[in-house]
């Protein structure tokens, strides 16, 4: 067999035709580097089960989630062998699916059971559980009419994460934000989010912040935004134009504890103008894997005194404690094999 020419060579490059066994061998070569595998387990409704081989963690090329973006997803964190807020994320997942006109191949209880069994089979004690609903494979047309059955996929991602206590720099995004119909559902159409993140990185910032058409702050590329006013109010934008963050909502539920202790004055959601945000005492991103990421600089100007604030850390501690030692309503013990 002639060797495959390098990419970019002349048009007479030889392209081999592989047998099924050769394709599998090629796929497995990528993962046989001796390094720790980042994806210990995947479930696919296409095969009707779980695979532990990352080379086989694939989806059909004619799945409409791939070539049309007709799919939704969600993620739950795995913390010390517990699934954190699985039911909250699963409820949002199904709301997103309904808004995207995607039916599920299984009832909610079966989806939940699959996710728990997948996590158990992975033996992963710390990481994330990401899952998708798609209208499924069928053809390369726009309409899903040719897709006989919707598809459900899920992957366990083995990643070490810890409480974020260092501050980051952010910029205002020039990439247009999604219309509310799409921003409020967690769908796989993430090109605006990707470009917003890349734009920030090109400016040596961690990420960006979107501003809505009325001049109010909205959200980051895949994360919510919150701030502490100089009057010690915890403020988050309304969720009518942005994704309803599960961690952000949990923060709103937990933060009144700090009001009771006299550390915070109040906790509320409201419209927040750019000027109000840039004049805040403290600012932060809020998201599942953080759970709080302090923001110390925005568009080259310090937020507050330019240092990580005490109230930001207090809120971070509150969420981290909930993730690691919270009530059973929030944490599900994984029945590892």
Short mmCIF file of C-alpha atoms in Angstrom, two decimals:
data_model
loop_
_atom_site.label_atom_id
_atom_site.label_comp_id
_atom_site.label_asym_id
_atom_site.label_seq_id
_atom_site.Cartn_x
_atom_site.Cartn_y
_atom_site.Cartn_z
CA UNK A 1 0.00 0.00 0.00
CA UNK A 2 1.37 3.41 -0.93
CA UNK A 3 1.84 5.92 1.91
CA UNK A 4 -0.67 8.70 2.24
CA UNK A 5 0.78 12.01 1.08
CA UNK A 6 1.01 14.87 3.52
CA UNK A 7 -1.74 17.45 3.64
CA UNK A 8 -1.11 20.24 1.15
CA UNK A 9 0.74 18.13 -1.42
CA UNK A 10 -0.12 18.02 -5.10
CA UNK A 11 -3.46 16.78 -6.38
CA UNK A 12 -2.01 13.35 -7.13
CA UNK A 13 -1.99 12.52 -3.39
CA UNK A 14 -2.88 8.91 -2.77
CA UNK A 15 -5.91 8.33 -0.53
CA UNK A 16 -6.20 4.78 0.81
CA UNK A 17 -9.47 2.91 1.15
CA UNK A 18 -9.55 1.18 4.54
CA UNK A 19 -11.38 -1.91 5.67
CA UNK A 20 -13.52 -1.75 8.81
CA UNK A 21 -10.77 -3.32 10.91
CA UNK A 22 -8.21 -0.85 9.55
CA UNK A 23 -10.46 2.09 10.35
CA UNK A 24 -10.85 0.83 13.92
CA UNK A 25 -7.08 0.41 14.18
CA UNK A 26 -6.54 3.96 12.97
CA UNK A 27 -9.07 5.34 15.44
CA UNK A 28 -7.51 3.45 18.33
CA UNK A 29 -4.01 4.66 17.44
CA UNK A 30 -5.06 8.15 18.47
CA UNK A 31 -5.92 7.00 21.99
CA UNK A 32 -3.14 4.49 22.59
CA UNK A 33 -0.57 7.08 23.64
CA UNK A 34 -0.31 5.84 27.20
CA UNK A 35 -1.85 9.04 28.54
CA UNK A 36 -4.84 9.05 30.83
CA UNK A 37 -8.04 8.83 28.82
CA UNK A 38 -10.18 11.98 29.22
CA UNK A 39 -13.44 10.19 28.29
CA UNK A 40 -13.83 7.03 30.37
CA UNK A 41 -17.33 6.16 29.15
CA UNK A 42 -19.96 7.07 26.57
CA UNK A 43 -23.59 6.08 26.06
CA UNK A 44 -25.23 6.13 22.63
CA UNK A 45 -28.82 5.25 21.87
CA UNK A 46 -27.62 4.35 18.36
CA UNK A 47 -25.85 1.29 19.76
CA UNK A 48 -28.15 1.02 22.76
CA UNK A 49 -25.42 0.84 25.38
CA UNK A 50 -22.16 2.07 26.89
CA UNK A 51 -18.66 1.88 25.45
CA UNK A 52 -15.44 2.36 27.42
CA UNK A 53 -13.29 2.63 24.29
CA UNK A 54 -12.78 6.31 23.34
CA UNK A 55 -12.07 5.28 19.75
CA UNK A 56 -15.68 4.15 19.47
CA UNK A 57 -17.17 7.31 20.98
CA UNK A 58 -18.55 8.56 17.68
CA UNK A 59 -21.86 9.69 16.23
CA UNK A 60 -23.19 9.29 12.65
CA UNK A 61 -22.11 11.96 10.17
CA UNK A 62 -25.73 12.34 8.98
CA UNK A 63 -26.99 13.09 12.50
CA UNK A 64 -28.75 16.44 12.15
CA UNK A 65 -27.02 17.66 15.31
CA UNK A 66 -23.76 17.49 13.35
CA UNK A 67 -24.61 19.20 10.06
CA UNK A 68 -27.66 21.30 11.04
CA UNK A 69 -27.10 22.02 14.72
CA UNK A 70 -30.49 20.53 15.58
CA UNK A 71 -29.64 19.32 19.04
CA UNK A 72 -29.54 20.37 22.68
CA UNK A 73 -27.25 19.50 25.55
CA UNK A 74 -26.59 19.95 29.24
CA UNK A 75 -23.93 19.13 31.81
CA UNK A 76 -23.88 18.00 35.43
CA UNK A 77 -20.72 17.99 37.53
CA UNK A 78 -19.32 14.91 39.25
CA UNK A 79 -17.92 15.92 42.63
CA UNK A 80 -16.28 13.35 44.91
CA UNK A 81 -18.44 10.55 43.53
CA UNK A 82 -21.69 12.56 43.58
CA UNK A 83 -23.67 14.01 40.70
CA UNK A 84 -24.42 17.64 41.54
CA UNK A 85 -27.83 19.07 40.57
CA UNK A 86 -28.49 16.27 38.06
CA UNK A 87 -32.27 16.70 38.25
CA UNK A 88 -32.09 20.48 37.84
CA UNK A 89 -29.92 20.13 34.75
CA UNK A 90 -32.06 17.32 33.37
CA UNK A 91 -35.20 19.42 33.71
CA UNK A 92 -33.57 22.29 31.81
CA UNK A 93 -32.32 19.79 29.22
CA UNK A 94 -35.85 18.61 28.50
CA UNK A 95 -37.16 22.20 28.37
CA UNK A 96 -34.48 22.99 25.80
CA UNK A 97 -35.44 19.90 23.81
CA UNK A 98 -39.10 20.90 23.82
CA UNK A 99 -38.26 24.43 22.63
CA UNK A 100 -36.06 22.96 19.88
CA UNK A 101 -38.88 20.58 18.84
CA UNK A 102 -36.85 17.49 19.66
CA UNK A 103 -38.57 14.50 21.19
CA UNK A 104 -36.77 12.05 23.46
CA UNK A 105 -36.40 8.37 22.61
CA UNK A 106 -36.95 7.62 26.31
CA UNK A 107 -39.00 9.00 29.20
CA UNK A 108 -37.24 11.26 31.70
CA UNK A 109 -36.84 8.46 34.24
CA UNK A 110 -34.99 6.31 31.68
CA UNK A 111 -32.71 9.18 30.67
CA UNK A 112 -31.86 9.74 34.33
CA UNK A 113 -31.20 6.05 34.89
CA UNK A 114 -28.91 5.87 31.85
CA UNK A 115 -26.90 8.86 33.08
CA UNK A 116 -26.43 7.36 36.52
CA UNK A 117 -25.41 3.97 35.12
CA UNK A 118 -23.00 5.64 32.69
CA UNK A 119 -21.32 7.58 35.50
CA UNK A 120 -21.05 4.41 37.58
CA UNK A 121 -19.49 2.47 34.69
CA UNK A 122 -16.94 5.25 34.12
CA UNK A 123 -15.51 4.97 37.67
CA UNK A 124 -14.93 8.73 37.41
CA UNK A 125 -15.18 10.45 40.80
CA UNK A 126 -14.48 13.99 39.63
CA UNK A 127 -15.37 15.52 36.29
CA UNK A 128 -18.48 16.23 34.30
CA UNK A 129 -21.35 14.39 32.68
CA UNK A 130 -22.42 15.91 29.36
CA UNK A 131 -25.43 14.71 27.39
CA UNK A 132 -27.21 15.53 24.15
CA UNK A 133 -30.58 15.03 22.48
CA UNK A 134 -30.65 15.18 18.70
CA UNK A 135 -33.38 14.73 16.13
CA UNK A 136 -31.09 11.92 15.04
CA UNK A 137 -29.42 10.58 11.89
CA UNK A 138 -31.26 10.19 8.61
CA UNK A 139 -30.10 12.46 5.79
CA UNK A 140 -28.47 15.80 4.97
CA UNK A 141 -31.63 17.86 4.50
CA UNK A 142 -32.96 20.69 6.63
CA UNK A 143 -36.14 19.06 7.81
CA UNK A 144 -35.91 16.27 10.39
CA UNK A 145 -38.73 14.44 8.60
CA UNK A 146 -36.22 11.94 7.27
CA UNK A 147 -34.83 11.13 10.72
CA UNK A 148 -36.70 8.04 11.94
CA UNK A 149 -35.62 8.17 15.59
CA UNK A 150 -34.17 10.88 17.84
CA UNK A 151 -30.82 10.12 19.42
CA UNK A 152 -29.49 10.43 22.96
CA UNK A 153 -25.76 10.61 23.68
CA UNK A 154 -23.83 11.09 26.90
CA UNK A 155 -20.14 11.24 27.79
CA UNK A 156 -18.29 11.28 31.10
CA UNK A 157 -15.36 13.70 31.03
CA UNK A 158 -12.61 13.00 33.54
CA UNK A 159 -11.27 16.42 34.50
CA UNK A 160 -9.86 17.73 37.76
CA UNK A 161 -11.36 21.02 38.84
CA UNK A 162 -11.23 23.08 41.98
CA UNK A 163 -12.69 26.21 43.45
CA UNK A 164 -11.56 29.27 41.46
CA UNK A 165 -10.09 31.96 43.69
CA UNK A 166 -7.88 33.91 41.27
CA UNK A 167 -9.28 36.84 39.31
CA UNK A 168 -9.50 37.12 35.51
CA UNK A 169 -9.72 39.86 32.90
CA UNK A 170 -12.72 40.21 30.58
CA UNK A 171 -13.71 42.31 27.59
CA UNK A 172 -16.96 43.46 26.05
CA UNK A 173 -17.84 41.22 23.12
CA UNK A 174 -18.34 42.69 19.67
CA UNK A 175 -19.84 39.41 18.45
CA UNK A 176 -23.65 39.75 18.22
CA UNK A 177 -25.37 37.81 20.97
CA UNK A 178 -28.04 35.23 20.18
CA UNK A 179 -31.67 36.21 19.93
CA UNK A 180 -33.59 35.36 23.13
CA UNK A 181 -35.37 32.39 21.52
CA UNK A 182 -32.00 30.68 21.03
CA UNK A 183 -30.06 32.14 23.96
CA UNK A 184 -32.58 30.81 26.47
CA UNK A 185 -32.31 27.20 25.26
CA UNK A 186 -29.07 25.25 25.66
CA UNK A 187 -28.64 24.20 22.04
CA UNK A 188 -25.52 23.10 20.15
CA UNK A 189 -25.37 26.22 17.95
CA UNK A 190 -22.34 27.68 19.72
CA UNK A 191 -20.48 29.51 16.93
CA UNK A 192 -21.27 32.97 18.41
CA UNK A 193 -20.05 31.69 21.78
CA UNK A 194 -16.86 30.29 20.24
CA UNK A 195 -16.10 33.54 18.40
CA UNK A 196 -16.76 35.58 21.55
CA UNK A 197 -14.32 33.41 23.50
CA UNK A 198 -11.70 33.62 20.74
CA UNK A 199 -12.12 37.40 20.56
CA UNK A 200 -11.39 37.65 24.29
CA UNK A 201 -8.34 35.40 24.05
CA UNK A 202 -6.98 37.50 21.20
CA UNK A 203 -7.11 40.46 23.62
CA UNK A 204 -5.35 38.48 26.39
CA UNK A 205 -8.56 38.19 28.38
CA UNK A 206 -10.20 35.09 29.81
CA UNK A 207 -13.61 35.59 28.23
CA UNK A 208 -16.11 38.23 27.23
CA UNK A 209 -19.39 39.76 28.31
CA UNK A 210 -22.32 40.31 25.99
CA UNK A 211 -24.38 43.51 26.14
CA UNK A 212 -28.00 43.36 25.01
CA UNK A 213 -29.74 45.74 22.61
CA UNK A 214 -30.85 47.97 25.50
CA UNK A 215 -27.35 48.42 26.90
CA UNK A 216 -27.73 45.97 29.77
CA UNK A 217 -25.21 43.26 30.60
CA UNK A 218 -26.31 39.80 29.53
CA UNK A 219 -23.91 36.86 29.98
CA UNK A 220 -20.54 35.43 29.08
CA UNK A 221 -19.96 33.02 26.16
CA UNK A 222 -20.94 29.97 28.26
CA UNK A 223 -21.40 31.36 31.72
CA UNK A 224 -23.55 33.75 33.74
CA UNK A 225 -22.43 37.09 35.15
CA UNK A 226 -23.09 38.52 38.61
CA UNK A 227 -21.89 41.54 40.53
CA UNK A 228 -21.77 43.10 43.97
CA UNK A 229 -22.82 46.74 44.09
CA UNK A 230 -21.08 49.26 46.32
CA UNK A 231 -24.15 48.93 48.56
CA UNK A 232 -23.35 45.21 48.95
CA UNK A 233 -26.24 44.01 46.78
CA UNK A 234 -25.80 40.76 44.84
CA UNK A 235 -27.21 41.45 41.37
CA UNK A 236 -27.76 39.14 38.40
CA UNK A 237 -29.39 39.99 35.06
CA UNK A 238 -32.91 38.77 34.34
CA UNK A 239 -32.97 35.39 32.57
CA UNK A 240 -35.44 36.46 29.87
CA UNK A 241 -32.76 37.00 27.20
CA UNK A 242 -30.03 34.65 28.41
CA UNK A 243 -29.59 31.07 29.52
CA UNK A 244 -31.13 30.29 32.87
CA UNK A 245 -27.99 29.07 34.60
CA UNK A 246 -28.54 26.24 37.07
CA UNK A 247 -25.58 27.36 39.19
CA UNK A 248 -26.68 30.99 39.00
CA UNK A 249 -30.14 30.03 40.24
CA UNK A 250 -28.59 27.94 43.01
CA UNK A 251 -26.53 30.98 43.98
CA UNK A 252 -29.72 33.04 44.20
CA UNK A 253 -31.18 30.40 46.52
CA UNK A 254 -28.12 30.18 48.77
CA UNK A 255 -27.01 33.81 48.93
CA UNK A 256 -29.81 34.93 51.32
CA UNK A 257 -27.81 33.11 54.02
CA UNK A 258 -25.26 35.90 53.73
CA UNK A 259 -28.05 38.48 53.97
CA UNK A 260 -29.17 36.86 57.22
CA UNK A 261 -25.59 37.12 58.49
CA UNK A 262 -25.45 40.81 57.58
CA UNK A 263 -22.69 40.23 55.00
CA UNK A 264 -24.90 41.09 52.02
CA UNK A 265 -27.63 43.71 51.89
CA UNK A 266 -29.86 41.97 49.34
CA UNK A 267 -30.07 39.46 46.49
CA UNK A 268 -31.97 40.22 43.31
CA UNK A 269 -32.23 39.91 39.53
CA UNK A 270 -32.80 43.03 37.47
CA UNK A 271 -31.64 44.96 34.41
CA UNK A 272 -28.06 46.11 34.95
CA UNK A 273 -26.59 48.78 32.68
CA UNK A 274 -22.97 48.72 31.59
CA UNK A 275 -22.23 51.83 33.68
CA UNK A 276 -23.76 50.23 36.76
CA UNK A 277 -21.76 47.07 36.18
CA UNK A 278 -18.47 48.87 35.58
CA UNK A 279 -19.01 50.86 38.78
CA UNK A 280 -19.66 47.75 40.86
CA UNK A 281 -17.52 46.81 43.84
CA UNK A 282 -17.01 43.21 42.72
CA UNK A 283 -17.86 41.14 39.69
CA UNK A 284 -17.84 37.43 38.85
CA UNK A 285 -18.70 34.68 36.42
CA UNK A 286 -21.02 31.95 37.73
CA UNK A 287 -21.04 28.43 36.27
CA UNK A 288 -21.05 24.73 37.05
CA UNK A 289 -17.34 23.96 37.00
CA UNK A 290 -16.12 27.06 38.81
CA UNK A 291 -18.53 27.67 40.61
CA UNK A 292 -17.51 31.35 40.96
CA UNK A 293 -14.75 32.98 38.91
CA UNK A 294 -13.79 36.48 40.14
CA UNK A 295 -13.52 39.23 37.52
CA UNK A 296 -10.95 41.90 38.42
CA UNK A 297 -10.62 43.83 35.15
CA UNK A 298 -13.05 44.75 32.38
CA UNK A 299 -11.95 46.38 29.12
CA UNK A 300 -8.62 47.33 30.66
CA UNK A 301 -10.16 49.01 33.72
CA UNK A 302 -10.14 47.53 37.24
CA UNK A 303 -13.38 46.26 38.73
CA UNK A 304 -13.61 47.78 42.21
CA UNK A 305 -10.09 47.95 43.58
CA UNK A 306 -8.83 45.47 40.99
CA UNK A 307 -8.53 42.62 43.48
CA UNK A 308 -10.64 39.56 44.25
CA UNK A 309 -13.33 40.72 46.66
CA UNK A 310 -14.23 39.19 50.01
CA UNK A 311 -17.91 38.90 49.14
CA UNK A 312 -17.08 37.11 45.89
CA UNK A 313 -15.03 34.56 47.86
CA UNK A 314 -17.80 34.22 50.44
CA UNK A 315 -20.28 33.39 47.67
CA UNK A 316 -17.78 30.98 46.13
CA UNK A 317 -17.38 29.22 49.48
CA UNK A 318 -21.15 28.98 49.80
CA UNK A 319 -21.53 27.27 46.42
CA UNK A 320 -18.46 25.05 46.85
CA UNK A 321 -19.74 23.78 50.18
CA UNK A 322 -23.08 23.00 48.52
CA UNK A 323 -21.28 21.07 45.77
CA UNK A 324 -19.11 19.06 48.16
CA UNK A 325 -21.33 18.63 51.22
CA UNK A 326 -24.79 19.91 50.34
CA UNK A 327 -28.15 18.24 50.90
CA UNK A 328 -29.31 15.06 49.17
CA UNK A 329 -31.70 17.13 47.08
CA UNK A 330 -28.65 18.55 45.30
CA UNK A 331 -26.18 15.65 45.41
CA UNK A 332 -26.82 12.13 44.12
CA UNK A 333 -24.44 9.41 45.30
CA UNK A 334 -23.25 7.41 42.26
CA UNK A 335 -23.57 3.62 42.75
CA UNK A 336 -20.17 2.70 41.34
CA UNK A 337 -19.70 -0.93 40.33
#
